Coordinates of C-alpha atoms in Angstrom, one line a residue:
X1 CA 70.9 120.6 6.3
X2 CA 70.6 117.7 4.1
X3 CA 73.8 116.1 2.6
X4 CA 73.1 115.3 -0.9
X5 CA 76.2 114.8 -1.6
X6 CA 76.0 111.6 -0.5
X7 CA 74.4 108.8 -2.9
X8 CA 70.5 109.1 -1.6
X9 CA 70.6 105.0 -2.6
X10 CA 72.9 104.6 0.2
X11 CA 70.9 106.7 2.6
X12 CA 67.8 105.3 4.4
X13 CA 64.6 106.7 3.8
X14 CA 64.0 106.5 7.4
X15 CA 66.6 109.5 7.8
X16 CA 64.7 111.4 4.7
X17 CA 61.8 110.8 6.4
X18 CA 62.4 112.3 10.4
X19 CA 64.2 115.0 8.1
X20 CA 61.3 116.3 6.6
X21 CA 59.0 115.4 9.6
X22 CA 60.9 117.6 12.2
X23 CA 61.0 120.2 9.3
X24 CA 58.0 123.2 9.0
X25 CA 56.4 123.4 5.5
X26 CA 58.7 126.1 3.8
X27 CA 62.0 123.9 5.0
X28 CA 60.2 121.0 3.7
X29 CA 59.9 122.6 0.4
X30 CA 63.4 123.7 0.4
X31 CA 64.1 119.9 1.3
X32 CA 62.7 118.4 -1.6
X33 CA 64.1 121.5 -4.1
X34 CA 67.2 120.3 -3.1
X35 CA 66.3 117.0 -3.6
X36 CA 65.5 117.7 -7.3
X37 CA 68.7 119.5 -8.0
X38 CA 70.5 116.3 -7.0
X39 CA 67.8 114.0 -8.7
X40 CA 70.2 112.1 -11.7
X41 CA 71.4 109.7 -8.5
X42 CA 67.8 108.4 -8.0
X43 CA 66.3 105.3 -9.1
X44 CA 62.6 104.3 -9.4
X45 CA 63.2 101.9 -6.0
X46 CA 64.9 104.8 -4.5
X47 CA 61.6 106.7 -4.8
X48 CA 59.4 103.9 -4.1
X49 CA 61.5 103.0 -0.8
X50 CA 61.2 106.6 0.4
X51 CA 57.6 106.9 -0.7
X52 CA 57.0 103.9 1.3
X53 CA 58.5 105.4 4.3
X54 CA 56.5 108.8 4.1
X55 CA 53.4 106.2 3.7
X56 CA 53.8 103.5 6.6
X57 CA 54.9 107.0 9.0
X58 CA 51.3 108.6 8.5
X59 CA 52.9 111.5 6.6
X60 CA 50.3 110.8 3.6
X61 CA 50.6 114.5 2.5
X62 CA 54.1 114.7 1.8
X63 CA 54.0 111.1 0.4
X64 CA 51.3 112.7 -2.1
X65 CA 53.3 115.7 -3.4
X66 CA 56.3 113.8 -3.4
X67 CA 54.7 111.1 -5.8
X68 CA 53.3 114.1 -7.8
X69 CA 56.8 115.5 -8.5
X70 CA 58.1 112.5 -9.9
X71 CA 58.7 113.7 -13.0
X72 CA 61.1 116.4 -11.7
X73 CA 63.4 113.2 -10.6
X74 CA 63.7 111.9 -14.2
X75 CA 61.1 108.9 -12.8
X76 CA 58.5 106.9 -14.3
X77 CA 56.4 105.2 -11.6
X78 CA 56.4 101.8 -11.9
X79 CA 53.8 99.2 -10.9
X80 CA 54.9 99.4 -7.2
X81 CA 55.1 103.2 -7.0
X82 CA 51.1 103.2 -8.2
X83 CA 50.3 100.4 -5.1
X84 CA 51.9 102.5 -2.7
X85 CA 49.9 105.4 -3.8
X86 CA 46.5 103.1 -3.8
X87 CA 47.8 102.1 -0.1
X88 CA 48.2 106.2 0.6
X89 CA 45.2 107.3 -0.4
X90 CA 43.2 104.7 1.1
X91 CA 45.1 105.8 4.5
X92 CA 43.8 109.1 4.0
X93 CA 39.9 107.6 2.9
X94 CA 41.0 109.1 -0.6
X95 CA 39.0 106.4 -2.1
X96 CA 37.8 108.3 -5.2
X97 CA 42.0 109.4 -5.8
X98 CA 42.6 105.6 -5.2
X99 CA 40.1 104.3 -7.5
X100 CA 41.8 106.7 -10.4
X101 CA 45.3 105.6 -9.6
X102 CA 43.9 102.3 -10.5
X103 CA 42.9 103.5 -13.9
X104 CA 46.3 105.1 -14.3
X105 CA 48.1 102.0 -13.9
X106 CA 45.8 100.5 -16.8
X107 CA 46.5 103.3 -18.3
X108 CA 50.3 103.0 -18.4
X109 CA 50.4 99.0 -19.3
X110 CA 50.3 98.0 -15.4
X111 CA 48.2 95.6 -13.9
X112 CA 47.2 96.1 -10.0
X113 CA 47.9 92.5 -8.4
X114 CA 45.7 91.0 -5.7
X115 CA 47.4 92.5 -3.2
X116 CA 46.8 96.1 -4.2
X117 CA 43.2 95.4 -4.5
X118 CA 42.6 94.2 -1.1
X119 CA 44.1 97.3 0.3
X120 CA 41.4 99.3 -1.5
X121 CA 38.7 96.6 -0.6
X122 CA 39.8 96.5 3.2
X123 CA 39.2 100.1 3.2
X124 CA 36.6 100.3 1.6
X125 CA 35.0 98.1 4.0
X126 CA 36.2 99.7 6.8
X127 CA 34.7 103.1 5.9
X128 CA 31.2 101.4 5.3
X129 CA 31.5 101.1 2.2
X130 CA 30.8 98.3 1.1
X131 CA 28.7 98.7 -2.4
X132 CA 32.4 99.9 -3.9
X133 CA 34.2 97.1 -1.9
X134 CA 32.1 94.6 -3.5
X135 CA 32.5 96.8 -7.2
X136 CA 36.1 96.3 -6.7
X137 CA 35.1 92.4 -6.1
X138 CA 33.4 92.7 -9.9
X139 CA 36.6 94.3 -11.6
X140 CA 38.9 92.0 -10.2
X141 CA 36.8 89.5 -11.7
X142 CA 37.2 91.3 -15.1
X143 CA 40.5 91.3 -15.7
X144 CA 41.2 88.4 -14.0
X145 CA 42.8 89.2 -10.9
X146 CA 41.6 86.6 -8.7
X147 CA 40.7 87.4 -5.2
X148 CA 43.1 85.4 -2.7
X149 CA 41.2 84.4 0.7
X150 CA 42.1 87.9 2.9
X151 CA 40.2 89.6 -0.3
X152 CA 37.1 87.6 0.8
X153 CA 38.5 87.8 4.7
X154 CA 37.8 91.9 4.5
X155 CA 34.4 91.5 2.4
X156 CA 32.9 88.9 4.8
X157 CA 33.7 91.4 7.7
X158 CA 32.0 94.1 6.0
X159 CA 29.0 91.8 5.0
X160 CA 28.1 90.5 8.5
X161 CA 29.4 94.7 10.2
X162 CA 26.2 95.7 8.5
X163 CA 24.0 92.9 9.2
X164 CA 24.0 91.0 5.5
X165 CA 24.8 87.7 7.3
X166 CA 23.0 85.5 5.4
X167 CA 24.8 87.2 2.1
X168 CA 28.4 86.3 4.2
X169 CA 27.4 82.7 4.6
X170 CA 26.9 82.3 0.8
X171 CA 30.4 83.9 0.4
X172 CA 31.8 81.1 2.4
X173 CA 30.3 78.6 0.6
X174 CA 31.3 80.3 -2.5
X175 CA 34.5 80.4 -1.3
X176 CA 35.0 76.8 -0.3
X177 CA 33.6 75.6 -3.7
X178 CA 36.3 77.8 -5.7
X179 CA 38.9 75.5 -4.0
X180 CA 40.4 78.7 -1.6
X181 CA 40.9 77.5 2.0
X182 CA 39.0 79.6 4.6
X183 CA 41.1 80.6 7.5
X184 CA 40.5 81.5 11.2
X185 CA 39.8 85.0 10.0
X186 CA 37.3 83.6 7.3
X187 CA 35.3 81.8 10.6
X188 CA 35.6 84.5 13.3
X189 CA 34.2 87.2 10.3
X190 CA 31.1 85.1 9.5
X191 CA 30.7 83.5 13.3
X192 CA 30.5 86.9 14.6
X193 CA 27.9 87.9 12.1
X194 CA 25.7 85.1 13.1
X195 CA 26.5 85.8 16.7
X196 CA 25.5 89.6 16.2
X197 CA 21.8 88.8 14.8
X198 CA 20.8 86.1 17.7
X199 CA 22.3 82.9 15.8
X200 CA 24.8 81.7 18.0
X201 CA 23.9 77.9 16.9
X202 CA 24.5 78.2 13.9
X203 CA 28.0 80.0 14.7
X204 CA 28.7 77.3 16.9
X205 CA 28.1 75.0 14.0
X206 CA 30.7 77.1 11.6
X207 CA 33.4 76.5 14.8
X208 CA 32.9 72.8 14.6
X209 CA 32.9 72.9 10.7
X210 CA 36.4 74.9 10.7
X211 CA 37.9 72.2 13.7
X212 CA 37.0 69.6 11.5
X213 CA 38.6 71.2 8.5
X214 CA 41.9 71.5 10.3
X215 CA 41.3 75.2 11.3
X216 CA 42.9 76.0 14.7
X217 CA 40.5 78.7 16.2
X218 CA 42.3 81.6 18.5
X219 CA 40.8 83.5 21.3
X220 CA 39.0 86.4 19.1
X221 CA 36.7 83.3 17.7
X222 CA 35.9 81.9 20.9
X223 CA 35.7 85.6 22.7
X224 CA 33.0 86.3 19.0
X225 CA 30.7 82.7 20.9
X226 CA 31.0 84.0 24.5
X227 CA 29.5 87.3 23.3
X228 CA 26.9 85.7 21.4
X229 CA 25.8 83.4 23.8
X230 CA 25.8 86.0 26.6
X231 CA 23.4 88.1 24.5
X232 CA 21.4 85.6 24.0
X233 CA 20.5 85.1 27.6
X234 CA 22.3 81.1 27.2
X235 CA 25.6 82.2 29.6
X236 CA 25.8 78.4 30.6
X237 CA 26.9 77.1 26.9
X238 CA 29.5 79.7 26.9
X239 CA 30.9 77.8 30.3
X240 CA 30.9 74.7 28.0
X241 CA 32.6 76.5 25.4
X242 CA 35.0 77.6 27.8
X243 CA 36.1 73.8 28.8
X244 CA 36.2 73.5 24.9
X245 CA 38.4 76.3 24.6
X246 CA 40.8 75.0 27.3
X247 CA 40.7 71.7 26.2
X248 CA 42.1 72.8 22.7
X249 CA 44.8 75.5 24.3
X250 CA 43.4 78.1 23.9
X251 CA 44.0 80.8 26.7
X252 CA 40.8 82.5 28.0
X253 CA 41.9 86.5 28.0
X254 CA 40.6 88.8 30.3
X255 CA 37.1 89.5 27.8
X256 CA 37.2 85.6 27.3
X257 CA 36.3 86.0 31.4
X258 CA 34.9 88.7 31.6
X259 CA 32.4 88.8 28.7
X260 CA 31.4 85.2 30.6
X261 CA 31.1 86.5 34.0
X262 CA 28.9 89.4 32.8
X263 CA 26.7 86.9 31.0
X264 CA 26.0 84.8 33.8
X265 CA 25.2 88.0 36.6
X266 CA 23.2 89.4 34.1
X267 CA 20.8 86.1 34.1
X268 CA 21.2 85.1 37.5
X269 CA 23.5 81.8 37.1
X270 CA 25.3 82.7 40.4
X271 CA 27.1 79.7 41.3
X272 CA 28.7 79.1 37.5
X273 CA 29.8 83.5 37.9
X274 CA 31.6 82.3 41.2
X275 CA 33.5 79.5 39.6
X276 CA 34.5 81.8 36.5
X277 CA 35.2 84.6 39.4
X278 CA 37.8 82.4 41.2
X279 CA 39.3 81.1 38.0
X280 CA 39.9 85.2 36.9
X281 CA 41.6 85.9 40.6
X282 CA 43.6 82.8 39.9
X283 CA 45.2 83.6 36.8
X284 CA 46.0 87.2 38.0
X285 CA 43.2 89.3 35.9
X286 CA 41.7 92.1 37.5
X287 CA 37.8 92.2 37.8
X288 CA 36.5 95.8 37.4
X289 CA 34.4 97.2 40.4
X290 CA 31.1 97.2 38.3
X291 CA 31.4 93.1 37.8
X292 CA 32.4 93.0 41.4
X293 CA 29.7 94.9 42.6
X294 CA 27.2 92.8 40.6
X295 CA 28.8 89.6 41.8
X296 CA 28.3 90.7 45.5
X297 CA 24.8 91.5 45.6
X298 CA 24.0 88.4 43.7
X299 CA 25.9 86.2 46.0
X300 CA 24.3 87.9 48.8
X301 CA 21.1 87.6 47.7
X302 CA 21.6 84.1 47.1
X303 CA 23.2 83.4 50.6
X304 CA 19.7 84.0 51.8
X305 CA 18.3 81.3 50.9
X306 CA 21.8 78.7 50.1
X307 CA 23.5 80.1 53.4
X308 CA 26.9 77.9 52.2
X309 CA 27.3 80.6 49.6
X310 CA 27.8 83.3 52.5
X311 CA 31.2 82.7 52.7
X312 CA 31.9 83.2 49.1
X313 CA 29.8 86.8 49.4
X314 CA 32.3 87.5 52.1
X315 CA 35.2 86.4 50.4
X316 CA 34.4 89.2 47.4
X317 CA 33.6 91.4 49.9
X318 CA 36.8 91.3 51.5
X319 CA 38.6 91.4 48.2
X320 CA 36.5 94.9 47.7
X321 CA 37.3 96.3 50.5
X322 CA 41.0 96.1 49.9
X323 CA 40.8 98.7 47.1
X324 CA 40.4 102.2 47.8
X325 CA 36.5 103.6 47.0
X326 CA 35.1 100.2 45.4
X327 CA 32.6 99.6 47.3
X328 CA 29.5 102.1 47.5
X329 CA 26.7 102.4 49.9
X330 CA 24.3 100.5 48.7
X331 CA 26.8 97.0 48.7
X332 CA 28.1 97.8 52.0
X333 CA 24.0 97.3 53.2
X334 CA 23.6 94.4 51.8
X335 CA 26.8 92.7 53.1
X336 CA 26.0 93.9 56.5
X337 CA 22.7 92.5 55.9
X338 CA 23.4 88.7 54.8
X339 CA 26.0 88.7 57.4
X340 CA 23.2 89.4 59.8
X341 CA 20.8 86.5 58.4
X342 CA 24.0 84.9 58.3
X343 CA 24.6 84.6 62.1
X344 CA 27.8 86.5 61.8
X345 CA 26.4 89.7 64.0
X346 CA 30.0 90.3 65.1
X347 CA 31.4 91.0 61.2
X348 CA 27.9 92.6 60.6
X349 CA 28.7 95.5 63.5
X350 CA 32.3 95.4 62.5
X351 CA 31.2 96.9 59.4
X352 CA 28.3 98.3 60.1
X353 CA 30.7 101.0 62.2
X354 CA 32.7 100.9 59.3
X355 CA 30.3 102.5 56.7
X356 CA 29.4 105.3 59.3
X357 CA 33.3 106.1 59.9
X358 CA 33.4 105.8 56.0
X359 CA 29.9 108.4 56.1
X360 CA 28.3 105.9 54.5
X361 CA 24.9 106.1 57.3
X362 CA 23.3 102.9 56.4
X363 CA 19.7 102.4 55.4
X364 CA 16.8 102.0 58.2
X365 CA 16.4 98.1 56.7
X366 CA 19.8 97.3 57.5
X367 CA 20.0 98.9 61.0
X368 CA 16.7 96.7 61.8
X369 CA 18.1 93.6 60.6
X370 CA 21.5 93.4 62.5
X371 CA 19.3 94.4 65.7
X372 CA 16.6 91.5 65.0
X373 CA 20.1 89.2 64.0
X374 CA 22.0 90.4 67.5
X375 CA 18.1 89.7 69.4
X376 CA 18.3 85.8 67.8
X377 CA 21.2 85.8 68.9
X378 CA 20.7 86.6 72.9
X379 CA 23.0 89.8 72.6
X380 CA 20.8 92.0 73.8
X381 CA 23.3 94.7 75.1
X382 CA 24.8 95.3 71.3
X383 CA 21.1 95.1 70.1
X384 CA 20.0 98.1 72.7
X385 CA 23.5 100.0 71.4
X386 CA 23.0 100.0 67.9
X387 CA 19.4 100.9 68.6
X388 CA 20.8 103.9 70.7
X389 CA 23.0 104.6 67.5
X390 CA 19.9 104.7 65.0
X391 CA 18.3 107.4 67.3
X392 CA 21.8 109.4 67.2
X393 CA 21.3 109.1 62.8
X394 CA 17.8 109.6 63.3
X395 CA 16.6 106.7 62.0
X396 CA 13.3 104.9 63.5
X397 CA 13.6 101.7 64.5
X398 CA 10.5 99.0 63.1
X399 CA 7.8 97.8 64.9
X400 CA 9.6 94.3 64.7
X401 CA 12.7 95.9 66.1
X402 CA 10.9 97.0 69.6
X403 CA 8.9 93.8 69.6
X404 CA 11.8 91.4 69.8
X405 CA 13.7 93.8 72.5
X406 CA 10.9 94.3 74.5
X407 CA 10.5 90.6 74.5
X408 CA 14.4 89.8 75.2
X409 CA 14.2 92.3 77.9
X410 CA 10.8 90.5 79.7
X411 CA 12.8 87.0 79.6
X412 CA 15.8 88.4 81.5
X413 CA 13.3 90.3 83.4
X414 CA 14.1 93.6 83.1
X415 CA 10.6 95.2 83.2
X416 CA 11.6 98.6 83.7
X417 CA 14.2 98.6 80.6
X418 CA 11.1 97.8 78.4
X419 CA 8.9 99.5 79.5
X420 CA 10.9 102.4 78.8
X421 CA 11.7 100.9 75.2
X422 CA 7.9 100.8 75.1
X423 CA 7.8 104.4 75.4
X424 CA 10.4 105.5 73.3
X425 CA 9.0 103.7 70.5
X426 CA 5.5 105.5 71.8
X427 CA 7.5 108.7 71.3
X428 CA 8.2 108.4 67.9
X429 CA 5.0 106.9 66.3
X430 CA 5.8 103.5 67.0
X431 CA 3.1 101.3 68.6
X432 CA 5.1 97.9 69.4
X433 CA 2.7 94.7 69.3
X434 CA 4.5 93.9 72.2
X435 CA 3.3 95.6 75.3
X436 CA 5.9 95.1 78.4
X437 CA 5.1 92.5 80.9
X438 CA 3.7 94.1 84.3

């Protein structure tokens, strides 16, 4: 039970509080009857210290009926006993109760300070309500309360959350010409605003504007540009923002990176989504399997055509294949693909054999491939293997397939073997351009 005979003003209201919080509802009413008994060694910052405790712990219930029985304690709440209860109630979205404590404190000769109203505004805002937020602006206004710069901080991120950007922007200015100093969180709020509607210039421009005014930005404003950017299909100014970044140091996070390397798959800027690739590995953040997957079939694709980008692709692909289930189907055809029209027909079957052990059976397209690669190559023997291996997976082999092993087998003059190719491919609906030589 709860010694009261102790002076509560040397007890913590920590102790009150996990009291009460491990207690069921009829204890806890036992609790605070005891409480009252024992009430003529409480003070008002007694109260408010517990009542603070109840609040910052989530128990906004309990901190409600214990501010209601104040009375019972021989207390009149003071100024800070009505902001915790503002603070309370806007925990709760009580906004309408919030709003009347307010009046109460008017009521009783109190004034709310600037503090007490940005609580309400911040919530306000962060419920989507921003029509009150912005009445609470007008009645700070009337009684002369004037807003300090997180006041403005919440309303500008409630402005720009909903799209009123251009409204934001005339805050700032506002702001600047009442003589307050707009912070990090003042930029970043509007910045990402622009950045949501497509204006990531003009955000850019705010960045350069708060650098000049002695503003140091933080990774949340330069994560706000990389997003825009990337949206906006311009990934390749968010790698110049990055060099910006670093040059003021500012550490790149994982979204710094990530958001980035997204951007630049998404509109094909390969080599750049390499770079940033590398750069993530180096500093130890993990790349999820969906980025990797998009990084490998883009650098595959690409290795088609810029072959010295193959032994990046393989790189990644190794990197994959080192953690359990990341790569699907679907990649593992491609790699053995571009390793193919890569001249690397040994790696090709290596893991070709790999994705059937896996059951991963691999499409007809990439079976042909590796067999035309092995053909270029002069192995005939593997070639005739993995065709053997298509017919055990009933796959049909293309006409280009039989063409080029018919025609490796007639240079090293093995008649018979392709003329039985011929017919095989005969057998299954396959008429090779290629007849065998007599």
């Amino acid at each position: 039970s709860l010694d009261l005979k102790e002076n509560p003003r040397s007890l913590q209201a920590q102790r009150f509080v996990d009291r009460i919080k491990a207690s069921p509802l009829k204890e806890r009413i036992d609790i605070f009857d005891s409480i009252k008994k024992d009430g003529t060694n409480w003070s008002v910052s007694d109260f408010n210290d517990l009542l603070m405790a109840l609040v910052m712990l989530n128990e906004q219930e309990t901190a409600v009926k214990f501010f209601s029985e104040a009375s019972s304690y021989g207390l009149a709440p003071n100024s800070w006993t009505f902001s915790i209860m503002i603070r309370c109630y806007c925990n709760k979205n009580g906004f309408f109760e919030a709003r009347k404590v307010i009046d109460c404190m008017f009521d009783n000769g109190y004034h709310p300070n600037v503090t007490t109203f940005t609580i309400l505004v911040n919530s306000l805002c962060k419920s989507g309500r921003l029509k009150e937020a912005l009445e609470v602006l007008d009645q700070m206004g009337r009684i002369g309360c004037k807003p300090n710069i997180q006041t403005y901080n919440c309303l500008l991120k409630g402005l720009c959350y909903v799209g009123r950007v251009e409204e934001a922007y005339e805050m700032l200015m506002n702001v600047k010409n009442d003589g307050l100093k707009p912070d990090v969180y003042t930029y970043t709020a509007v910045m990402d605003g622009f950045c949501k509607v497509g204006r990531s210039n003009e955000a850019m421009e705010l960045l350069n504007e708060a650098i000049e005014r002695g503003v140091t930005p933080n990774v949340v404003t330069f994560n706000t540009l990389f997003n825009g950017y990337c949206k906006e299909g311009t990934p390749m100014k968010g790698v110049g923002l990055l060099k910006l970044m670093k040059k003021r140091n500012c550490l790149p996070d994982k979204i710094s990176y990530s958001t980035l390397l997204n951007g630049l798959l998404k509109w094909g800027k390969i080599r750049p989504a390499v770079s940033i690739f590398k750069e993530m590995v180096r500093f130890g953040f993990e790349v999820d399997e969906r980025m990797m997957n998009s990084l490998l079939r883009g650098l595959c694709m690409k290795s088609w055509e810029e072959k010295d980008l193959l032994e990046d692709a393989y790189q990644v692909f190794e990197k994959m294949t080192k953690k359990v289930s990341v790569t699907d189907p679907g990649t593992y055809g491609i790699v053995i693909r571009t390793l193919g029209k890569g001249k690397k027909t040994d790696e090709a079957l290596i893991h070709l054999h790999h994705a059937i052990e896996m059951g991963h059976i691999p499409r007809t397209i990439t079976f042909n491939n590796v067999i035309q690669a092995l053909c270029g190559e002069g192995k005939i023997d593997k070639a005739l293997l993995l065709l053997f291996l298509m017919y055990e997976h009933a796959k049909i082999p293309s006409r280009t397939s039989y063409d080029m092993l018919i025609t490796k087998l007639d240079q090293l003059e093995k008649s018979y073997d392709a003329c039985a190719l011929y017919g095989a491919a005969l057998k299954q609906g396959v008429i090779p351009q290629r007849k065998p030589q007599d």
